[in-house]
mmCIF file of C-alpha atoms in Angstrom:
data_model
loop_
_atom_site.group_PDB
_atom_site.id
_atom_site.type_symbol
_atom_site.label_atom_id
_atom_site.label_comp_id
_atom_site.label_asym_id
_atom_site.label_seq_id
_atom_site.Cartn_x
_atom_site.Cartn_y
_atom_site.Cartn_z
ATOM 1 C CA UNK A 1456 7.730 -11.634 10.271
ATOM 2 C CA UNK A 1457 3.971 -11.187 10.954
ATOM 3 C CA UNK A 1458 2.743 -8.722 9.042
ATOM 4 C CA UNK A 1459 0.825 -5.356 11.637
ATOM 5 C CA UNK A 1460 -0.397 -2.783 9.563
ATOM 6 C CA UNK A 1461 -2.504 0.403 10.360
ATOM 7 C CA UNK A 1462 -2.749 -0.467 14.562
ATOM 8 C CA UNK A 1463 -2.189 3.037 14.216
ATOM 9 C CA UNK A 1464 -5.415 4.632 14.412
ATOM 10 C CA UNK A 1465 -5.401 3.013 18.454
ATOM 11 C CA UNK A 1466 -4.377 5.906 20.517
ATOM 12 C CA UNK A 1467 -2.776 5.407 23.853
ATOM 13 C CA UNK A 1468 -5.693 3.649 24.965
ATOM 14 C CA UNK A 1469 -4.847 0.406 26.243
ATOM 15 C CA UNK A 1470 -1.439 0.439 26.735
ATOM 16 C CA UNK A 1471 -1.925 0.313 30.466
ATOM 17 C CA UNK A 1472 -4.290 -0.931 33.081
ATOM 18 C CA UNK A 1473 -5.340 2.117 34.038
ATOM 19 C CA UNK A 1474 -7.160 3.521 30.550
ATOM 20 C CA UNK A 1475 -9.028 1.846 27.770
ATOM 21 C CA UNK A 1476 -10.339 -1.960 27.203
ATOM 22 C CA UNK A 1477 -8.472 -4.615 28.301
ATOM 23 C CA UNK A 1478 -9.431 -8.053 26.454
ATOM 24 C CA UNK A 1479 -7.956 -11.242 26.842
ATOM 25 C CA UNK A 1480 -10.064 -14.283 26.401
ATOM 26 C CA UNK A 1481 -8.990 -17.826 25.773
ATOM 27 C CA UNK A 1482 -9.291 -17.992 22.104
ATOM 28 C CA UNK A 1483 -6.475 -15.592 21.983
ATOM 29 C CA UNK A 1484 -3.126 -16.592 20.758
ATOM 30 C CA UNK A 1485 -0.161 -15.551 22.812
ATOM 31 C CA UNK A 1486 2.020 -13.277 21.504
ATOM 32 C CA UNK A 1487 2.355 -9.542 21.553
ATOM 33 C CA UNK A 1488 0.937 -6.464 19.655
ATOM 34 C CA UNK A 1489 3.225 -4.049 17.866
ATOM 35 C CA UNK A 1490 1.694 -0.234 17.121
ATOM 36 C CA UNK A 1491 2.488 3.320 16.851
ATOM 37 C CA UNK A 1492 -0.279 6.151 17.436
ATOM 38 C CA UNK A 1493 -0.716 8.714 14.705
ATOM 39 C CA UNK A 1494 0.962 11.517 15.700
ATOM 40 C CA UNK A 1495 3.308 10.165 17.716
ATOM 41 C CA UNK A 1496 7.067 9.094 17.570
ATOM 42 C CA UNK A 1497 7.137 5.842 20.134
ATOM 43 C CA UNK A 1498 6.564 2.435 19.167
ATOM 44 C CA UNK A 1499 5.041 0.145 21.732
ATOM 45 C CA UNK A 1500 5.400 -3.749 21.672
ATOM 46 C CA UNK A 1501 2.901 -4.541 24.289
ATOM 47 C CA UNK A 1502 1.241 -7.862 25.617
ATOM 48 C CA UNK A 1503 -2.082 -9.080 25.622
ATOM 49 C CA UNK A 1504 -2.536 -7.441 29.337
ATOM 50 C CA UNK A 1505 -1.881 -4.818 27.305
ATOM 51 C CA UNK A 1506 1.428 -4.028 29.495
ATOM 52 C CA UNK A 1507 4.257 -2.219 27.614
ATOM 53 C CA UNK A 1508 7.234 -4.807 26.703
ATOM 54 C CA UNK A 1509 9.096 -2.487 24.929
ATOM 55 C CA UNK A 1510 8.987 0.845 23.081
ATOM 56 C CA UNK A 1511 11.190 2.529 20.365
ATOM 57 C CA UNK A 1512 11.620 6.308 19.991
ATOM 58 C CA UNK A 1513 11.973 8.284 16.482
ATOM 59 C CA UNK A 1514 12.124 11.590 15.134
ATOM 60 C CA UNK A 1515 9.041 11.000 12.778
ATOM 61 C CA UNK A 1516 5.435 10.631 13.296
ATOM 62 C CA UNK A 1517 4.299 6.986 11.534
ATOM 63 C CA UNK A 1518 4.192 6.998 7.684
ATOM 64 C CA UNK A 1519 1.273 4.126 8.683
ATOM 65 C CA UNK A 1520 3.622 1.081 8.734
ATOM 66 C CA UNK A 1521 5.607 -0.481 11.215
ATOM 67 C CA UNK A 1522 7.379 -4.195 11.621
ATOM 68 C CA UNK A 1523 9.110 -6.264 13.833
ATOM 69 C CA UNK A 1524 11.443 -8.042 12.027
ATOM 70 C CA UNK A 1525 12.836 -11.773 12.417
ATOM 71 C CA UNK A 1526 15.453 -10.587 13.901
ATOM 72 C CA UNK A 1527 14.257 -8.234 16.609
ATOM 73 C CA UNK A 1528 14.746 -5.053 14.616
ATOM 74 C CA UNK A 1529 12.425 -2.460 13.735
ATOM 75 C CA UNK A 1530 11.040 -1.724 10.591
ATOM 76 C CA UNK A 1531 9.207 1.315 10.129
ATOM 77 C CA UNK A 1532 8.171 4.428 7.979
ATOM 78 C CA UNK A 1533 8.011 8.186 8.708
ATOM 79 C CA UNK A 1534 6.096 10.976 7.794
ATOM 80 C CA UNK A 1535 8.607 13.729 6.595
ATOM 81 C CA UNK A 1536 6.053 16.286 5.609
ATOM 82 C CA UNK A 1537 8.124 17.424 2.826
ATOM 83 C CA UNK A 1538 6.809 20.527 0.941
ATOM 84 C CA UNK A 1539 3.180 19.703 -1.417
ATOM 85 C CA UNK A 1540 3.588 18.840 -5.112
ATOM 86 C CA UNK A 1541 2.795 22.461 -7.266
ATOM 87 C CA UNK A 1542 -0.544 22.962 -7.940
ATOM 88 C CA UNK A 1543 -1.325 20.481 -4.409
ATOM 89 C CA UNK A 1544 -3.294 21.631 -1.690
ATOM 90 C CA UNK A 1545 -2.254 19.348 0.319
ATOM 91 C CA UNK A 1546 -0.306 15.230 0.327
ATOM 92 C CA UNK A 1547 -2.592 12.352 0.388
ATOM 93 C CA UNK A 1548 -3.544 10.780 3.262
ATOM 94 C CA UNK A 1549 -0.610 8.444 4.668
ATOM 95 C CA UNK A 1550 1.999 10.422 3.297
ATOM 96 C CA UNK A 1551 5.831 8.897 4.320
ATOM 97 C CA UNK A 1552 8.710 9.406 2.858
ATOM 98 C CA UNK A 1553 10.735 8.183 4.775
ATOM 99 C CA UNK A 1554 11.934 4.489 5.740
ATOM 100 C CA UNK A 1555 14.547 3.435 9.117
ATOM 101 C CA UNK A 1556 15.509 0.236 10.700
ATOM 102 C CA UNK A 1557 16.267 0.807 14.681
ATOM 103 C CA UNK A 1558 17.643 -1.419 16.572
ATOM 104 C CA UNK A 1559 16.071 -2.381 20.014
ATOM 105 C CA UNK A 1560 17.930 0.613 21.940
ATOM 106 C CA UNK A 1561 16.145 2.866 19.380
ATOM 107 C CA UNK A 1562 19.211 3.721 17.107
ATOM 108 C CA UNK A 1563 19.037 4.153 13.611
ATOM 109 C CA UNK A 1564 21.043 1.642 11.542
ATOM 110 C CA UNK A 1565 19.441 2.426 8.493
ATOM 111 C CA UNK A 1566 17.459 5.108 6.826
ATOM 112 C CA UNK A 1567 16.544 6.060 3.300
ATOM 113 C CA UNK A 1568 14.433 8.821 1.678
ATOM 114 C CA UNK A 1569 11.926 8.231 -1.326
ATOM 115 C CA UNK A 1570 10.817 11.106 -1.653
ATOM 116 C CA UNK A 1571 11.590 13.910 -4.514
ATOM 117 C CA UNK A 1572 8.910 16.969 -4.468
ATOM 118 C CA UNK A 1573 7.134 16.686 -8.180
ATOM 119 C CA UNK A 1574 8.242 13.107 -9.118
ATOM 120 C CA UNK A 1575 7.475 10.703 -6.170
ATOM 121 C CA UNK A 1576 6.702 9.510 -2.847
ATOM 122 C CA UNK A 1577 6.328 7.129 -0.427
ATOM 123 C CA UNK A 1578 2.977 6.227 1.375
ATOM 124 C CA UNK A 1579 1.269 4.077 3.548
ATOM 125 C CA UNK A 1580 3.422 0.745 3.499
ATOM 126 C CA UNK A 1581 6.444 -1.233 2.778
ATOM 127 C CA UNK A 1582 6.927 -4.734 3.279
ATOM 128 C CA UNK A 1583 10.311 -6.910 4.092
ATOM 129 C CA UNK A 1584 11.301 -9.510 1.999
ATOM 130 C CA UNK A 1585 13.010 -12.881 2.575
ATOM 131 C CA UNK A 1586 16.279 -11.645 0.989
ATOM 132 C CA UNK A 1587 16.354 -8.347 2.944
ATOM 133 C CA UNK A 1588 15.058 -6.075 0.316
ATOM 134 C CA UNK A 1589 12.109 -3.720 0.915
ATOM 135 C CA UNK A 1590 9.059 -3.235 -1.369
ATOM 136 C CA UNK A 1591 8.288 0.391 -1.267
ATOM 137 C CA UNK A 1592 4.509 2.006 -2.433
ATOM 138 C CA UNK A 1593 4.603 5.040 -3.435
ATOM 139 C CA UNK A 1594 3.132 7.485 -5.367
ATOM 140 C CA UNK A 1595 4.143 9.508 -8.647
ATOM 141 C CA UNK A 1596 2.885 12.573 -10.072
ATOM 142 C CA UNK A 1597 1.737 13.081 -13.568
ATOM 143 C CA UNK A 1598 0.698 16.371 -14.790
ATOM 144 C CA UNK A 1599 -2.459 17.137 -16.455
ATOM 145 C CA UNK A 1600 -0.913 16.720 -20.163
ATOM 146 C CA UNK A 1601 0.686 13.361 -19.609
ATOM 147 C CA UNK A 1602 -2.980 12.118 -18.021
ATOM 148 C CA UNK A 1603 -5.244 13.014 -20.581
ATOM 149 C CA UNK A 1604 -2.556 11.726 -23.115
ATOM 150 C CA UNK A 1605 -3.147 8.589 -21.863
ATOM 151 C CA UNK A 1606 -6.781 9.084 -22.203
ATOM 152 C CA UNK A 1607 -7.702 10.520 -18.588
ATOM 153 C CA UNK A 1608 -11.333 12.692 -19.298
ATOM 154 C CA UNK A 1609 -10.060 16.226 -18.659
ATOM 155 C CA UNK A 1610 -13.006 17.024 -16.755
ATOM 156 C CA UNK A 1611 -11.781 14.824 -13.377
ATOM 157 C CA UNK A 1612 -8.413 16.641 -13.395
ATOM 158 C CA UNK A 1613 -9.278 19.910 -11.051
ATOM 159 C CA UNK A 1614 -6.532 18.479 -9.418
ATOM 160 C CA UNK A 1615 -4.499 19.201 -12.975
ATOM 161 C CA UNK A 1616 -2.634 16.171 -12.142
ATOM 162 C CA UNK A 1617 -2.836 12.496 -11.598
ATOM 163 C CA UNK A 1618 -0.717 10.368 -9.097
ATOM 164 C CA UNK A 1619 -0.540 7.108 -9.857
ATOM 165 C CA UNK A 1620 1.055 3.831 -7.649
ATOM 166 C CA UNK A 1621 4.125 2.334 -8.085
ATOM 167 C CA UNK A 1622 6.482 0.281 -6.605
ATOM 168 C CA UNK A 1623 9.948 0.007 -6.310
ATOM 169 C CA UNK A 1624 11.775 -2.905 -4.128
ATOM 170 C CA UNK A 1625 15.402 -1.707 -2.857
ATOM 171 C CA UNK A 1626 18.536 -3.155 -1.371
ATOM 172 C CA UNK A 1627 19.309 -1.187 1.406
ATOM 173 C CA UNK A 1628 22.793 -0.133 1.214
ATOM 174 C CA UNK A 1629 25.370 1.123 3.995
ATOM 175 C CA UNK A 1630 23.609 3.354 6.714
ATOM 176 C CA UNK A 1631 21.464 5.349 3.970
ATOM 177 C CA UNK A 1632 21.224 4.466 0.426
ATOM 178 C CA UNK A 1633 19.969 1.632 -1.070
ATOM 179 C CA UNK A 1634 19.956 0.297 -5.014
ATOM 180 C CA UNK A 1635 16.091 -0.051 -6.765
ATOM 181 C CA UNK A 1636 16.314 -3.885 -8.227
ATOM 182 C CA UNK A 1637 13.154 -4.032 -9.472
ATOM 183 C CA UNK A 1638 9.940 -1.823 -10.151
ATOM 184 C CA UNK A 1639 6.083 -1.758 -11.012
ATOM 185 C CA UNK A 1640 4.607 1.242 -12.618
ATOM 186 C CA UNK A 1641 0.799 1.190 -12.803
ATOM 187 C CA UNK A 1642 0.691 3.621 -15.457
ATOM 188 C CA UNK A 1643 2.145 0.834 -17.824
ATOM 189 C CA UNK A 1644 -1.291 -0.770 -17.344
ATOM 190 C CA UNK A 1645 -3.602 1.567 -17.995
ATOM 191 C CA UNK A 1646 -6.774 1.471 -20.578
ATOM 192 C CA UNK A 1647 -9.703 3.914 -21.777
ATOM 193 C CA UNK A 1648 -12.560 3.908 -23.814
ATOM 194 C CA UNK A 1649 -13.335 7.653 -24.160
ATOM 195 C CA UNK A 1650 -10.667 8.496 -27.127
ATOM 196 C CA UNK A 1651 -10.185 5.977 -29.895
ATOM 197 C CA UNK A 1652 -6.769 7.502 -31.337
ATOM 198 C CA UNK A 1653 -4.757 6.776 -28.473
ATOM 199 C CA UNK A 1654 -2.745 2.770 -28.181
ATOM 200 C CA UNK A 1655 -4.607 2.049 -24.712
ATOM 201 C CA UNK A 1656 -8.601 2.596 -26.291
ATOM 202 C CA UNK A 1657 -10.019 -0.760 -25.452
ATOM 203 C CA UNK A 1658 -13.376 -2.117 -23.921
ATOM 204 C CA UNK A 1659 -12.958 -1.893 -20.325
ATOM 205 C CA UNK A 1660 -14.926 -5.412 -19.622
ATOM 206 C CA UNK A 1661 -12.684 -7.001 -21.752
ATOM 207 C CA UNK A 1662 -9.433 -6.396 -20.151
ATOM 208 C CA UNK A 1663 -9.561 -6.886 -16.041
ATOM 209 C CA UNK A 1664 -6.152 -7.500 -16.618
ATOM 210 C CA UNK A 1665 -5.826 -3.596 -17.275
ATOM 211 C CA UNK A 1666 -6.920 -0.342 -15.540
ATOM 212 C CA UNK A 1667 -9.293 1.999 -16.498
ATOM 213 C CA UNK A 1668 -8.324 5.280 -15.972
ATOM 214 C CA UNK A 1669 -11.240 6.937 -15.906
ATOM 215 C CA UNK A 1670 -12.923 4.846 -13.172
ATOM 216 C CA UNK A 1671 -13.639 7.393 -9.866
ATOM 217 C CA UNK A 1672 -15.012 4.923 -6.962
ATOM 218 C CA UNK A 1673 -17.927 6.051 -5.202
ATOM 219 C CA UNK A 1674 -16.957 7.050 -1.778
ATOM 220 C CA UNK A 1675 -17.149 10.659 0.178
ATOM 221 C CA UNK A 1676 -13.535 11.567 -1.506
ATOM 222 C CA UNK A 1677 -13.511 14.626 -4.177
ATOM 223 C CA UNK A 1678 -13.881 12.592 -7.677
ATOM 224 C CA UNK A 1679 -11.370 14.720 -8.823
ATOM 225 C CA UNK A 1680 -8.453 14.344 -6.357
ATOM 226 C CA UNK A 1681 -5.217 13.269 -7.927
ATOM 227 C CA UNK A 1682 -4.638 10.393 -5.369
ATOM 228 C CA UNK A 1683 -7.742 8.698 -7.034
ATOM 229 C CA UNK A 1684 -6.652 5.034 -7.025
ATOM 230 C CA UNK A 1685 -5.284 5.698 -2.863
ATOM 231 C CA UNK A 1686 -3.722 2.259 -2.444
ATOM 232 C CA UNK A 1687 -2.942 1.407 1.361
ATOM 233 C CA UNK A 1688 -1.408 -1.933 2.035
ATOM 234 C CA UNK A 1689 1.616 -3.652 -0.275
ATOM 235 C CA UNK A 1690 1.647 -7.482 0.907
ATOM 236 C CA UNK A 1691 4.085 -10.570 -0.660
ATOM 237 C CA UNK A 1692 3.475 -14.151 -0.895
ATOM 238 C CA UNK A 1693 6.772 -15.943 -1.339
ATOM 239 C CA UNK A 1694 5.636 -19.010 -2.624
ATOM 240 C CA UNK A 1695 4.056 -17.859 -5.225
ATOM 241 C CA UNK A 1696 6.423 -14.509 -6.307
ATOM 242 C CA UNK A 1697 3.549 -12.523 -6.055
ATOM 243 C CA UNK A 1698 2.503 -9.074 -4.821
ATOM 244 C CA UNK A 1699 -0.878 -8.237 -3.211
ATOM 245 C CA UNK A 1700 -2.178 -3.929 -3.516
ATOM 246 C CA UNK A 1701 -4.863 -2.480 -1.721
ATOM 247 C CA UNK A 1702 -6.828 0.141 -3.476
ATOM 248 C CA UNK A 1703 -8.841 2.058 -0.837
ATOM 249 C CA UNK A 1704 -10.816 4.181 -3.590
ATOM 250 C CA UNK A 1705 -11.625 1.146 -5.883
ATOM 251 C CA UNK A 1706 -12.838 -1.241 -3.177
ATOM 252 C CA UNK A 1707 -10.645 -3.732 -4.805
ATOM 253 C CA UNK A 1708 -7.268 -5.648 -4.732
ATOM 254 C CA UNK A 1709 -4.942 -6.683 -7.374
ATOM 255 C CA UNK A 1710 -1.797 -9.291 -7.532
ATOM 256 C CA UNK A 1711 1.018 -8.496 -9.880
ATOM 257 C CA UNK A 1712 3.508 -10.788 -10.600
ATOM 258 C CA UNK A 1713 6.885 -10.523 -8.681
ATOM 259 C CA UNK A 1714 8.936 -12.785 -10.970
ATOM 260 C CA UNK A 1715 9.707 -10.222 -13.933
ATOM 261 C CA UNK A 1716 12.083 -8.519 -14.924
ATOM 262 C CA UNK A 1717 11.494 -4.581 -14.473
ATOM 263 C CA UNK A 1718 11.655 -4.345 -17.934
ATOM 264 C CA UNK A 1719 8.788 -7.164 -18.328
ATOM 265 C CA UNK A 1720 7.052 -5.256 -15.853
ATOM 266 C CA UNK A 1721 6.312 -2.885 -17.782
ATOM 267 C CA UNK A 1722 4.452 -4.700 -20.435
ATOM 268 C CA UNK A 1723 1.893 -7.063 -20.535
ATOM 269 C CA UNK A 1724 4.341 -10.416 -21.333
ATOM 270 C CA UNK A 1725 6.897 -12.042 -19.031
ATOM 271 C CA UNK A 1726 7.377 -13.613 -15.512
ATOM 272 C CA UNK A 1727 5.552 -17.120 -14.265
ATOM 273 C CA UNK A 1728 2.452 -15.953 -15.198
ATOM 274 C CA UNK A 1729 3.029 -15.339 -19.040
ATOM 275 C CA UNK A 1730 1.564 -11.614 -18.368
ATOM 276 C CA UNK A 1731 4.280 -9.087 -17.419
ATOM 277 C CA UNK A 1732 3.217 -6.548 -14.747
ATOM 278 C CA UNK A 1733 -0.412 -6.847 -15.648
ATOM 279 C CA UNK A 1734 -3.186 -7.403 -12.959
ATOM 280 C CA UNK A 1735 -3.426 -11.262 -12.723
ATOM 281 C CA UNK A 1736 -6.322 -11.141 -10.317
ATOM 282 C CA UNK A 1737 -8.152 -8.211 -8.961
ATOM 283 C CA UNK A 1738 -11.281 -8.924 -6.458
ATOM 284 C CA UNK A 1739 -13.744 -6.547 -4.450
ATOM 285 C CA UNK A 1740 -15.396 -4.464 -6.874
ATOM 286 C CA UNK A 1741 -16.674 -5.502 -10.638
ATOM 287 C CA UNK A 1742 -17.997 -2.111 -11.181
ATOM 288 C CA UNK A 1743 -14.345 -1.068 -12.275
ATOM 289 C CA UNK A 1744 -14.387 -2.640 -14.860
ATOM 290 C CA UNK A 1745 -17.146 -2.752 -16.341
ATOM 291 C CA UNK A 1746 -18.106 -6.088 -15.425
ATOM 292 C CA UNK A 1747 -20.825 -5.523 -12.610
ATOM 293 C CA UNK A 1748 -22.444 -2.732 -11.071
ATOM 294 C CA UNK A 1749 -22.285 -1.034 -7.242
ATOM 295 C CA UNK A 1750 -24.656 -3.751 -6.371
ATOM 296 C CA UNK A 1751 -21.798 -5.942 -6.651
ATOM 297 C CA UNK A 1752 -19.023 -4.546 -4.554
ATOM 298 C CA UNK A 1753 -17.774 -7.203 -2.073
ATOM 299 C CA UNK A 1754 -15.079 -4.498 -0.652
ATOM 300 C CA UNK A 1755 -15.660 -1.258 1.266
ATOM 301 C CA UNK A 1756 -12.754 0.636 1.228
ATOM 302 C CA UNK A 1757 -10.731 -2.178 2.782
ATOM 303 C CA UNK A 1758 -7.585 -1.535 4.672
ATOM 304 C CA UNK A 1759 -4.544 -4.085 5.511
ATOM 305 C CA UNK A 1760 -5.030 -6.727 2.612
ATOM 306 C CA UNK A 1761 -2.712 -9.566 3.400
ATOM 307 C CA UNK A 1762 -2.046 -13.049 2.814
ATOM 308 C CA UNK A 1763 -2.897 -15.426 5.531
ATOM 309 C CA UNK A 1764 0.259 -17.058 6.980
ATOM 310 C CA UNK A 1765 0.384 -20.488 6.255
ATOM 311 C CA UNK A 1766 0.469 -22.127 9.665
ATOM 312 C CA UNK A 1767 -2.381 -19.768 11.053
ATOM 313 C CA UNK A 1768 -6.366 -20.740 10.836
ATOM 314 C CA UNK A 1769 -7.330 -19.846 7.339
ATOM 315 C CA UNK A 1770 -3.808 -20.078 5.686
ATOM 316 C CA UNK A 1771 -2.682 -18.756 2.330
ATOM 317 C CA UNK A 1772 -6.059 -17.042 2.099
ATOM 318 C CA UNK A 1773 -6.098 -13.367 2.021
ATOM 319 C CA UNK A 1774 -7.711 -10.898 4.513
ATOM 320 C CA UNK A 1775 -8.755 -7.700 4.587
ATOM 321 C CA UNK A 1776 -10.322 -4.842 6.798
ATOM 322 C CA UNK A 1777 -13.465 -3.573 4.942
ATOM 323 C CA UNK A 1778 -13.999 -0.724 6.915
ATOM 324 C CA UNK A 1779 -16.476 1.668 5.141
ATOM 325 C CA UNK A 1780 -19.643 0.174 6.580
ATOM 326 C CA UNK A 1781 -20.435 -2.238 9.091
ATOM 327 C CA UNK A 1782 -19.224 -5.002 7.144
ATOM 328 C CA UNK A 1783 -15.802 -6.874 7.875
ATOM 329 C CA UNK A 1784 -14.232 -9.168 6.194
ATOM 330 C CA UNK A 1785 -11.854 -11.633 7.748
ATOM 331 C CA UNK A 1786 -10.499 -14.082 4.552
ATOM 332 C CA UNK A 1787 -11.664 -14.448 1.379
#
């Protein structure tokens, strides 16, 4: 499976001759291009003539995912636009929810909800695994109380509440359920320096291994918005049992060890690595934590961050799309 993620934002334009920028120079490689507008509910597999091979239909707009799978099925999320959290204005951006497989005539074979209104939801991207599970990112809510027990400085919480990333990886089961075999909670890994009687007080520079909760990146977003971390890409590298997260707001990305147990997951021991579900490497932005300043920042609230096939240019290096200046990076 090649991983296409967030082709979304390309409207119809280009999916025929007769609109848009055709492009197709030598250097190409020949293959096809998989996408689905925002906003709408086909899915076009199209060639680099930019003719339409084949489309799927669905009843959802794209939850900003979508996959071909190895074999010839279609992975993809959905926006369900369930009702806000209380005390929400409105979901994050790249809201889901919702998760089907369709098969090439556009039926649904399988479909599954993550979603529950004040506890969780799904966002942006899932990714297929080699034994058929699904890693799902998602979101969970905290309220104000559980955030500043953790340390969170009550005066970023307008929001009065906190959502946090997670992930959960499920076997799909039957036409609509599916069994969670394993989760990451990012709250388990969270530190501060503002209140010295809570467990997680720590100095910031002295655990990249940990997140500081108090951190607000620097971009146009309100400081104060729950979805303050806004991760946007999940990624998995089977050779090494790792996982690879985006975080749009922090400029940065972190692996987390794959090979624990749920329960080692949650703590800061366990797995290959020796260090549970703790950040074994984080890159893009030094300033959170502590160990740089803006001047630093190598990231710019990168999109897509993936691991470089192995038999492509570049492989088993990782790539990202900076996109909040003029700057992109290809592999790092």
């Amino acid at each position: 499976m090649r991983k296409i993620l967030f082709l979304m934002i390309i409207s119809h334009v280009g999916i025929s001759q007769q609109s848009g920028i055709n492009l197709n120079t030598s250097d190409s490689y020949n293959g096809y291009t998989l996408f689905c507008p925002i906003g709408s509910t086909t899915t076009f597999l199209i060639d680099n003539c930019g003719n339409i091979v084949h489309t799927w239909e669905s009843n959802y707009p794209p939850g900003l995912s979508v996959y071909l799978l190895e074999n010839g099925k279609l992975l993809r999320t959905g926006k369900l636009s369930p009702d806000i959290p209380e005390g929400a204005t409105e979901w994050g951006r790249g809201d889901a929810g919702y998760i089907e497989i369709l098969d090439q005539n556009s039926n649904i074979e399988w479909s599954y909800e993550y979603y529950n209104e004040n506890s969780y939801m799904s966002h942006h991207d899932v990714e297929a695994l080699p034994n058929g599970n699904i890693l799902i990112l998602a979101w969970e809510f905290k309220t104000a109380e559980e955030a500043i027990s953790l340390g969170r400085n009550p005066n970023t919480l307008i929001d009065n509440q906190l959502w946090p990333e997670h992930i959960v990886e499920i076997e799909p089961i039957g036409t609509n359920g599916a069994n969670i075999v394993w989760e990451w909670h990012l709250w388990d890994h969270m530190i501060q320096d503002i209140n010295p009687n809570l467990p997680n007080y720590g100095v910031i520079s002295e655990h990249p291994e940990l997140i500081n909760i108090n951190y607000i990146g620097a971009n146009s977003n309100a400081p104060s918005s729950a979805d303050w971390i806004h991760a946007n890409s999940v990624d998995y590298n089977k050779e090494l049992d790792q996982i690879i997260i985006s975080s749009r707001k922090f400029c940065e990305f972190w692996i987390i060890d794959h090979s624990t147990t749920s329960e080692e997951a949650s703590t800061g021991q366990g797995g290959n690595s020796g260090m549970g579900g703790d950040i074994l490497y984080r890159w893009g932005n030094p300033a959170a934590y502590n160990q740089g300043t803006t001047a630093d920042r190598k990231l710019f609230f990168q999109h897509d961050v993936q691991w470089i096939n192995s038999e492509f240019l570049d492989g088993n290096k990782i790539m990202a799309f900076s996109n909040g200046t003029a700057q992109t990076q290809s592999s790092t």
